[in-house]
């Protein structure tokens, strides 16, 4: 076996398809985000504007979050020192779980080291606990849910994206006695569309299924207290489990689920991905606590984000740029070719100081490669006009623009 040759070929395939991933080397400027510094060239860091951050509400630089983290650091030190079971169950963790349970109107919540881990650990454990469980999974579910479903070993049925009729067809085809779990997202992060949550809950009632909703791209941003789309649509009580991240709109790091006491106890007691890992640093948890509490009470960030997204969509559409239909804060611009998406992104960074990462397969299906913009409350109208102008120039240069 020529190991080196196999590895080199695997990388070559990515280059040939134009989807070899290059990570940008940046530092965000606290206090003036979305401004950042990029370390690409040899002449020292270059100023750029970040357009693809999932720190959607700029909470990662919020003074309350920073102050809470500083205070925790100086009070209790850097790390937690253990798993939740052995020394690492700090008072910050206990407080945050209570805060998150309250956010979703559930009896309990459970923290994980990331949203990915929360999906993987919870789904794989749930389906193993329920004998004969069949999982019904939306076709566009995130890789972390797919990983959890796969490692559970449960039977899986994939329903067409947001297609309630197809979901019902699949549910009706199974033995009514078998346990069933419907796994889906509220806001789909690449197209920016929203699931018909209430209709899916109706089907869950009808076919005696439990539901698992990933609200990663909605928590902090939707609902009067930032509890997500299920908060906005007042259906949180109909969902069995709500999952979220602490690394996107909440601006720090970590993941969680919220559910009734028994389910939380089962996952806490059986999920290896929860049990056998050092708990989140109390410094991070303190920052999240400040962020969640702030966004429960303040709508300024949410309103600012929605206004920014609406304006950017309008500017793109007016300029004849192929902005995708999105009913949320996510603004995708369709390119449809991996090499072109990369090229546009490279030109934007090199010539305009604009950073937006090209989104390629397997994050999105082949042929739907795109640029995904996430304007937030600190992106100004002037930044958006400059961005639109830059895109129009590039689209013209590459002869991609259709008449407006
Ligand atoms: C980012 C993401 C996750 C993972 O969350 P992390 O906290 O980043 O690990 C889970 N689900 C969806 C839909 C995501 O986009």
Short mmCIF file of C-alpha atoms and ligand atoms in Angstrom, two decimals:
data_model
loop_
_atom_site.label_atom_id
_atom_site.label_comp_id
_atom_site.label_asym_id
_atom_site.label_seq_id
_atom_site.Cartn_x
_atom_site.Cartn_y
_atom_site.Cartn_z
CA UNK A 1 0.00 0.00 0.00
CA UNK A 2 1.39 3.40 -1.04
CA UNK A 3 -0.28 5.47 1.65
CA UNK A 4 1.20 8.79 0.58
CA UNK A 5 -0.06 8.34 -2.97
CA UNK A 6 -3.63 7.66 -1.80
CA UNK A 7 -3.62 10.74 0.41
CA UNK A 8 -2.18 12.89 -2.40
CA UNK A 9 -4.82 11.61 -4.84
CA UNK A 10 -7.60 12.41 -2.40
CA UNK A 11 -6.38 16.01 -2.23
CA UNK A 12 -5.86 16.18 -6.00
CA UNK A 13 -9.51 15.26 -6.57
CA UNK A 14 -10.56 18.30 -4.55
CA UNK A 15 -8.27 20.59 -6.55
CA UNK A 16 -9.63 19.20 -9.83
CA UNK A 17 -13.20 19.90 -8.77
CA UNK A 18 -12.24 23.39 -7.63
CA UNK A 19 -13.40 22.71 -4.08
CA UNK A 20 -10.13 22.40 -2.20
CA UNK A 21 -10.71 24.38 0.98
CA UNK A 22 -8.43 27.26 1.89
CA UNK A 23 -8.90 28.76 5.34
CA UNK A 24 -8.54 32.50 5.72
CA UNK A 25 -6.17 33.76 8.44
CA UNK A 26 -7.88 36.62 10.28
CA UNK A 27 -8.36 38.45 13.57
CA UNK A 28 -11.64 40.20 14.25
CA UNK A 29 -11.40 43.70 15.72
CA UNK A 30 -13.35 43.78 18.96
CA UNK A 31 -15.49 46.89 19.11
CA UNK A 32 -15.52 47.47 15.36
CA UNK A 33 -16.65 44.08 14.00
CA UNK A 34 -17.37 43.35 11.07
CA UNK A 35 -13.97 44.94 10.58
CA UNK A 36 -11.11 42.48 10.84
CA UNK A 37 -7.46 41.98 9.91
CA UNK A 38 -6.36 39.46 7.30
CA UNK A 39 -2.89 37.90 7.39
CA UNK A 40 -2.73 36.77 3.76
CA UNK A 41 0.07 38.92 2.33
CA UNK A 42 3.60 39.80 3.42
CA UNK A 43 2.98 43.47 4.15
CA UNK A 44 1.38 43.00 7.53
CA UNK A 45 -2.30 42.54 8.23
CA UNK A 46 -4.77 44.02 5.76
CA UNK A 47 -8.12 45.49 6.86
CA UNK A 48 -11.17 43.57 5.65
CA UNK A 49 -14.92 43.46 6.22
CA UNK A 50 -16.39 40.11 7.26
CA UNK A 51 -19.66 39.14 5.52
CA UNK A 52 -19.97 35.47 6.38
CA UNK A 53 -19.70 35.27 10.15
CA UNK A 54 -22.20 33.24 12.14
CA UNK A 55 -21.64 35.60 15.06
CA UNK A 56 -24.88 36.93 13.64
CA UNK A 57 -25.65 39.60 16.23
CA UNK A 58 -22.03 40.51 17.05
CA UNK A 59 -22.57 39.21 20.59
CA UNK A 60 -18.98 37.92 20.52
CA UNK A 61 -17.88 41.48 21.15
CA UNK A 62 -20.75 42.67 23.32
CA UNK A 63 -19.45 44.56 26.40
CA UNK A 64 -21.62 42.49 28.77
CA UNK A 65 -20.29 39.24 27.35
CA UNK A 66 -16.67 40.38 27.52
CA UNK A 67 -17.10 41.67 31.07
CA UNK A 68 -18.71 38.43 32.24
CA UNK A 69 -15.90 36.38 30.74
CA UNK A 70 -13.23 38.59 32.30
CA UNK A 71 -14.89 38.35 35.67
CA UNK A 72 -15.20 34.57 35.49
CA UNK A 73 -11.59 34.20 34.35
CA UNK A 74 -10.31 36.19 37.29
CA UNK A 75 -12.67 34.50 39.75
CA UNK A 76 -12.31 30.81 38.88
CA UNK A 77 -9.49 30.50 36.31
CA UNK A 78 -9.36 29.15 32.78
CA UNK A 79 -10.75 25.64 32.53
CA UNK A 80 -13.37 23.50 34.23
CA UNK A 81 -10.91 20.78 35.19
CA UNK A 82 -13.05 17.79 34.39
CA UNK A 83 -16.10 16.11 32.97
CA UNK A 84 -19.48 17.10 34.33
CA UNK A 85 -19.41 13.96 36.49
CA UNK A 86 -15.87 14.36 37.81
CA UNK A 87 -15.14 17.86 39.04
CA UNK A 88 -16.30 19.85 36.02
CA UNK A 89 -19.86 20.72 37.03
CA UNK A 90 -19.47 24.41 37.81
CA UNK A 91 -22.14 26.72 39.10
CA UNK A 92 -22.01 28.54 35.74
CA UNK A 93 -23.05 25.33 33.97
CA UNK A 94 -25.96 24.82 36.36
CA UNK A 95 -27.15 28.41 35.91
CA UNK A 96 -26.88 28.32 32.13
CA UNK A 97 -28.88 25.10 31.86
CA UNK A 98 -31.66 26.69 33.92
CA UNK A 99 -31.55 29.80 31.71
CA UNK A 100 -31.78 27.73 28.52
CA UNK A 101 -34.60 25.54 29.86
CA UNK A 102 -36.51 28.74 30.61
CA UNK A 103 -35.72 30.19 27.18
CA UNK A 104 -37.55 27.29 25.53
CA UNK A 105 -40.18 26.73 28.21
CA UNK A 106 -38.83 23.24 28.95
CA UNK A 107 -38.19 21.45 32.25
CA UNK A 108 -34.50 21.01 31.61
CA UNK A 109 -31.53 21.64 29.38
CA UNK A 110 -28.17 19.99 28.86
CA UNK A 111 -24.91 21.58 27.69
CA UNK A 112 -22.47 20.06 25.22
CA UNK A 113 -19.13 21.28 23.95
CA UNK A 114 -20.66 22.24 20.59
CA UNK A 115 -23.88 22.16 18.61
CA UNK A 116 -22.38 19.39 16.51
CA UNK A 117 -21.79 17.24 19.56
CA UNK A 118 -25.26 17.95 20.94
CA UNK A 119 -26.88 16.68 17.72
CA UNK A 120 -24.58 13.70 17.34
CA UNK A 121 -24.77 12.63 20.98
CA UNK A 122 -28.50 13.16 21.48
CA UNK A 123 -29.78 11.58 18.27
CA UNK A 124 -27.49 8.57 18.48
CA UNK A 125 -28.44 7.94 22.12
CA UNK A 126 -32.19 8.51 21.78
CA UNK A 127 -32.60 6.11 18.91
CA UNK A 128 -30.56 3.46 20.73
CA UNK A 129 -32.76 3.78 23.82
CA UNK A 130 -35.99 3.38 21.80
CA UNK A 131 -36.16 -0.21 20.53
CA UNK A 132 -36.92 -0.40 16.80
CA UNK A 133 -36.95 3.38 16.43
CA UNK A 134 -37.36 4.78 12.91
CA UNK A 135 -35.93 8.24 12.27
CA UNK A 136 -37.56 10.55 9.72
CA UNK A 137 -34.96 13.05 8.59
CA UNK A 138 -35.31 16.14 6.37
CA UNK A 139 -33.20 15.81 3.22
CA UNK A 140 -31.26 18.99 4.04
CA UNK A 141 -30.47 18.18 7.66
CA UNK A 142 -27.06 19.22 8.93
CA UNK A 143 -24.11 16.80 8.88
CA UNK A 144 -24.15 16.56 12.70
CA UNK A 145 -27.71 15.20 12.73
CA UNK A 146 -26.88 12.77 9.96
CA UNK A 147 -23.85 11.57 11.93
CA UNK A 148 -26.00 11.01 15.03
CA UNK A 149 -28.67 9.15 13.09
CA UNK A 150 -26.06 6.98 11.42
CA UNK A 151 -24.28 6.06 14.62
CA UNK A 152 -27.58 5.22 16.34
CA UNK A 153 -27.96 2.33 13.92
CA UNK A 154 -31.68 3.12 13.62
CA UNK A 155 -33.70 2.79 10.44
CA UNK A 156 -33.78 6.10 8.58
CA UNK A 157 -36.34 7.54 6.17
CA UNK A 158 -35.41 10.77 4.38
CA UNK A 159 -38.28 13.10 3.48
CA UNK A 160 -37.98 15.72 0.76
CA UNK A 161 -36.96 19.07 2.16
CA UNK A 162 -39.84 20.73 4.07
CA UNK A 163 -42.29 18.42 2.25
CA UNK A 164 -45.02 17.58 4.78
CA UNK A 165 -46.97 15.40 2.34
CA UNK A 166 -43.91 13.26 1.71
CA UNK A 167 -43.23 13.02 5.44
CA UNK A 168 -46.78 11.82 6.02
CA UNK A 169 -46.48 9.24 3.26
CA UNK A 170 -43.37 7.83 4.94
CA UNK A 171 -44.91 7.89 8.44
CA UNK A 172 -48.08 6.16 7.26
CA UNK A 173 -46.08 3.36 5.65
CA UNK A 174 -44.60 2.18 8.97
CA UNK A 175 -45.92 -0.05 11.75
CA UNK A 176 -47.96 2.23 14.07
CA UNK A 177 -46.51 0.41 17.08
CA UNK A 178 -42.87 1.30 16.36
CA UNK A 179 -41.29 4.38 17.96
CA UNK A 180 -40.73 7.24 15.54
CA UNK A 181 -38.60 10.37 15.69
CA UNK A 182 -38.85 13.30 13.26
CA UNK A 183 -35.58 15.27 13.01
CA UNK A 184 -35.50 18.64 11.26
CA UNK A 185 -34.26 22.23 11.44
CA UNK A 186 -36.16 25.49 11.81
CA UNK A 187 -34.00 27.83 9.70
CA UNK A 188 -31.98 26.03 7.03
CA UNK A 189 -28.67 27.79 7.01
CA UNK A 190 -27.73 27.60 3.34
CA UNK A 191 -31.04 28.56 1.65
CA UNK A 192 -32.40 30.64 4.53
CA UNK A 193 -35.85 29.02 4.40
CA UNK A 194 -37.99 27.92 7.35
CA UNK A 195 -39.63 24.58 8.22
CA UNK A 196 -43.43 24.24 8.64
CA UNK A 197 -42.99 23.41 12.33
CA UNK A 198 -46.67 23.35 13.35
CA UNK A 199 -47.60 21.06 10.45
CA UNK A 200 -44.78 18.68 11.32
CA UNK A 201 -46.00 18.68 14.94
CA UNK A 202 -49.51 17.85 13.69
CA UNK A 203 -48.08 14.79 11.93
CA UNK A 204 -46.10 13.85 15.01
CA UNK A 205 -49.35 13.91 17.01
CA UNK A 206 -51.22 11.92 14.39
CA UNK A 207 -48.56 9.20 14.09
CA UNK A 208 -47.42 9.24 17.71
CA UNK A 209 -43.89 10.37 16.87
CA UNK A 210 -41.51 12.50 18.92
CA UNK A 211 -39.82 15.56 17.39
CA UNK A 212 -36.26 16.89 17.38
CA UNK A 213 -35.79 20.45 16.14
CA UNK A 214 -32.37 21.98 15.40
CA UNK A 215 -32.78 25.74 16.02
CA UNK A 216 -29.09 26.50 15.61
CA UNK A 217 -29.67 29.26 13.04
CA UNK A 218 -32.61 30.75 14.91
CA UNK A 219 -31.83 30.87 18.64
CA UNK A 220 -31.08 34.40 19.80
CA UNK A 221 -32.51 35.78 16.56
CA UNK A 222 -36.22 34.94 16.42
CA UNK A 223 -39.03 35.14 18.92
CA UNK A 224 -39.66 37.87 21.49
CA UNK A 225 -36.98 36.39 23.80
CA UNK A 226 -34.73 34.84 21.18
CA UNK A 227 -36.06 31.31 21.69
CA UNK A 228 -36.00 30.69 17.94
CA UNK A 229 -38.71 30.14 15.33
CA UNK A 230 -40.58 27.85 17.75
CA UNK A 231 -40.69 30.83 20.14
CA UNK A 232 -41.89 33.19 17.40
CA UNK A 233 -44.61 30.75 16.32
CA UNK A 234 -45.48 29.71 19.87
CA UNK A 235 -45.02 26.01 19.22
CA UNK A 236 -42.09 25.25 21.54
CA UNK A 237 -44.36 23.26 23.86
CA UNK A 238 -45.29 20.94 20.98
CA UNK A 239 -41.68 19.93 20.30
CA UNK A 240 -40.09 17.08 22.23
CA UNK A 241 -36.52 18.33 21.98
CA UNK A 242 -35.12 21.69 20.88
CA UNK A 243 -31.42 21.89 20.09
CA UNK A 244 -29.30 25.01 19.74
CA UNK A 245 -25.77 26.35 19.55
CA UNK A 246 -24.04 28.88 21.77
CA UNK A 247 -21.46 29.66 19.09
CA UNK A 248 -23.53 31.51 16.50
CA UNK A 249 -25.99 34.24 17.53
CA UNK A 250 -24.99 33.86 21.20
CA UNK A 251 -21.45 34.61 20.07
CA UNK A 252 -19.36 32.26 22.21
CA UNK A 253 -19.17 28.45 22.02
CA UNK A 254 -21.03 25.29 22.97
CA UNK A 255 -24.31 23.53 22.24
CA UNK A 256 -27.37 22.31 24.12
CA UNK A 257 -30.69 20.56 24.10
CA UNK A 258 -33.85 21.53 25.99
CA UNK A 259 -36.57 18.97 26.78
CA UNK A 260 -38.55 17.44 29.61
CA UNK A 261 -36.76 16.26 32.73
CA UNK A 262 -36.75 12.56 31.83
CA UNK A 263 -35.24 13.01 28.40
CA UNK A 264 -32.54 15.30 29.76
CA UNK A 265 -31.80 12.70 32.43
CA UNK A 266 -31.56 9.92 29.84
CA UNK A 267 -29.14 11.83 27.61
CA UNK A 268 -27.12 13.02 30.62
CA UNK A 269 -26.84 9.41 31.78
CA UNK A 270 -26.33 7.52 28.51
CA UNK A 271 -24.72 9.76 25.84
CA UNK A 272 -20.95 9.13 25.55
CA UNK A 273 -20.52 12.49 23.79
CA UNK A 274 -21.83 14.21 26.91
CA UNK A 275 -20.25 11.99 29.54
CA UNK A 276 -16.69 11.36 28.44
CA UNK A 277 -15.44 14.86 27.71
CA UNK A 278 -14.21 17.82 29.72
CA UNK A 279 -17.02 20.30 30.29
CA UNK A 280 -16.97 23.74 28.69
CA UNK A 281 -14.67 26.27 30.29
CA UNK A 282 -16.56 28.29 32.93
CA UNK A 283 -15.23 31.40 31.20
CA UNK A 284 -17.13 30.47 28.04
CA UNK A 285 -20.24 29.53 30.00
CA UNK A 286 -20.19 32.85 31.85
CA UNK A 287 -20.02 34.68 28.52
CA UNK A 288 -22.94 32.66 27.15
CA UNK A 289 -25.00 33.35 30.26
CA UNK A 290 -24.56 37.09 29.77
CA UNK A 291 -25.40 36.76 26.09
CA UNK A 292 -28.55 34.65 26.56
CA UNK A 293 -29.80 36.94 29.35
CA UNK A 294 -29.16 40.03 27.27
CA UNK A 295 -30.94 38.68 24.18
CA UNK A 296 -33.92 37.54 26.24
CA UNK A 297 -34.53 41.16 27.16
CA UNK A 298 -33.23 43.10 24.15
CA UNK A 299 -34.65 43.17 20.62
CA UNK A 300 -32.24 45.83 19.35
CA UNK A 301 -29.81 43.27 17.88
CA UNK A 302 -32.57 41.13 16.33
CA UNK A 303 -34.28 44.15 14.76
CA UNK A 304 -30.97 45.49 13.48
CA UNK A 305 -30.15 42.16 11.89
CA UNK A 306 -33.53 41.86 10.16
CA UNK A 307 -33.25 45.41 8.82
CA UNK A 308 -29.74 44.75 7.51
CA UNK A 309 -30.79 41.51 5.80
CA UNK A 310 -33.81 43.17 4.18
CA UNK A 311 -31.70 46.03 2.86
CA UNK A 312 -28.97 43.78 1.47
CA UNK A 313 -31.51 41.55 -0.33
CA UNK A 314 -33.10 44.66 -1.81
CA UNK A 315 -29.77 46.10 -2.97
CA UNK A 316 -28.77 42.79 -4.57
CA UNK A 317 -32.12 42.37 -6.31
CA UNK A 318 -32.14 45.97 -7.58
CA UNK A 319 -28.66 45.43 -9.03
CA UNK A 320 -29.76 42.31 -10.92
CA UNK A 321 -27.64 39.98 -8.80
CA UNK A 322 -29.00 36.40 -8.43
CA UNK A 323 -30.03 36.64 -4.77
CA UNK A 324 -31.95 33.55 -3.64
CA UNK A 325 -35.40 33.72 -2.08
CA UNK A 326 -34.81 33.67 1.65
CA UNK A 327 -37.31 34.55 4.33
CA UNK A 328 -34.66 34.92 7.01
CA UNK A 329 -31.46 36.77 7.86
CA UNK A 330 -29.41 34.64 5.46
CA UNK A 331 -28.66 36.19 2.06
CA UNK A 332 -27.41 33.61 -0.46
CA UNK A 333 -26.14 34.66 -3.87
CA UNK A 334 -26.28 31.79 -6.37
CA UNK A 335 -23.20 31.07 -8.51
CA UNK A 336 -23.73 27.43 -9.50
CA UNK A 337 -20.08 26.55 -10.11
CA UNK A 338 -17.38 25.81 -7.52
CA UNK A 339 -14.45 27.34 -9.40
CA UNK A 340 -16.38 30.53 -10.14
CA UNK A 341 -17.57 30.86 -6.55
CA UNK A 342 -13.97 30.57 -5.40
CA UNK A 343 -12.79 33.06 -8.01
CA UNK A 344 -15.37 35.68 -7.01
CA UNK A 345 -14.48 35.22 -3.38
CA UNK A 346 -10.75 35.60 -4.16
CA UNK A 347 -11.31 38.82 -6.15
CA UNK A 348 -13.52 40.27 -3.41
CA UNK A 349 -10.83 39.69 -0.82
CA UNK A 350 -7.81 40.76 -2.89
CA UNK A 351 -9.32 43.85 -4.53
CA UNK A 352 -12.16 44.99 -2.30
CA UNK A 353 -11.22 43.84 1.20
CA UNK A 354 -14.47 41.88 1.35
CA UNK A 355 -14.45 38.48 2.99
CA UNK A 356 -17.18 36.02 2.02
CA UNK A 357 -16.38 32.32 1.92
CA UNK A 358 -17.51 30.34 -1.15
CA UNK A 359 -19.91 27.54 -0.18
CA UNK A 360 -19.28 24.32 -2.06
CA UNK A 361 -20.23 20.64 -2.03
CA UNK A 362 -20.73 18.81 0.32
CA UNK A 363 -22.09 21.74 2.35
CA UNK A 364 -24.55 22.39 -0.50
CA UNK A 365 -25.52 20.13 -3.46
CA UNK A 366 -23.27 20.26 -6.54
CA UNK A 367 -24.42 22.90 -9.03
CA UNK A 368 -25.76 25.15 -6.27
CA UNK A 369 -22.43 26.60 -5.15
CA UNK A 370 -22.97 30.06 -3.75
CA UNK A 371 -21.77 33.00 -1.70
CA UNK A 372 -23.61 33.24 1.60
CA UNK A 373 -23.85 36.68 3.19
CA UNK A 374 -24.87 37.14 6.81
CA UNK A 375 -25.33 40.86 7.42
CA UNK A 376 -25.88 41.83 11.03
CA UNK A 377 -26.69 44.84 13.16
CA UNK A 378 -23.16 46.23 12.77
CA UNK A 379 -23.01 46.11 8.96
CA UNK A 380 -23.84 49.65 7.81
CA UNK A 381 -25.86 50.71 4.76
CA UNK A 382 -22.68 52.20 3.32
CA UNK A 383 -20.85 48.87 3.65
CA UNK A 384 -23.77 47.19 1.88
CA UNK A 385 -23.76 49.67 -0.99
CA UNK A 386 -19.99 49.24 -1.42
CA UNK A 387 -20.41 45.48 -1.38
CA UNK A 388 -23.18 45.57 -3.99
CA UNK A 389 -21.07 47.82 -6.22
CA UNK A 390 -18.10 45.44 -5.93
CA UNK A 391 -20.26 42.44 -6.82
CA UNK A 392 -21.76 44.20 -9.83
CA UNK A 393 -18.26 45.01 -11.11
CA UNK A 394 -17.11 41.42 -10.68
CA UNK A 395 -20.29 39.95 -12.16
CA UNK A 396 -19.78 42.20 -15.23
CA UNK A 397 -16.10 41.34 -15.47
CA UNK A 398 -16.88 37.62 -15.44
CA UNK A 399 -19.83 38.21 -17.81
CA UNK A 400 -22.31 36.68 -15.41
CA UNK A 401 -24.80 39.48 -14.98
CA UNK A 402 -28.32 39.33 -16.30
CA UNK A 403 -30.19 42.57 -17.03
CA UNK A 404 -31.74 44.00 -13.89
C1 LIG B 1 -23.33 24.98 12.80
C2 LIG B 1 -24.44 23.98 12.89
C3 LIG B 1 -24.47 23.01 13.91
C4 LIG B 1 -23.29 22.80 14.80
O1 LIG B 1 -23.20 23.79 15.76
P1 LIG B 1 -21.76 24.14 16.36
O2 LIG B 1 -22.03 24.77 17.65
O3 LIG B 1 -21.09 25.03 15.36
O4 LIG B 1 -21.02 22.84 16.49
C5 LIG B 1 -25.58 22.21 14.04
N1 LIG B 1 -26.64 22.33 13.22
C6 LIG B 1 -26.64 23.22 12.21
C7 LIG B 1 -27.83 23.31 11.33
C8 LIG B 1 -25.54 24.06 12.01
O5 LIG B 1 -25.52 24.90 10.99
#
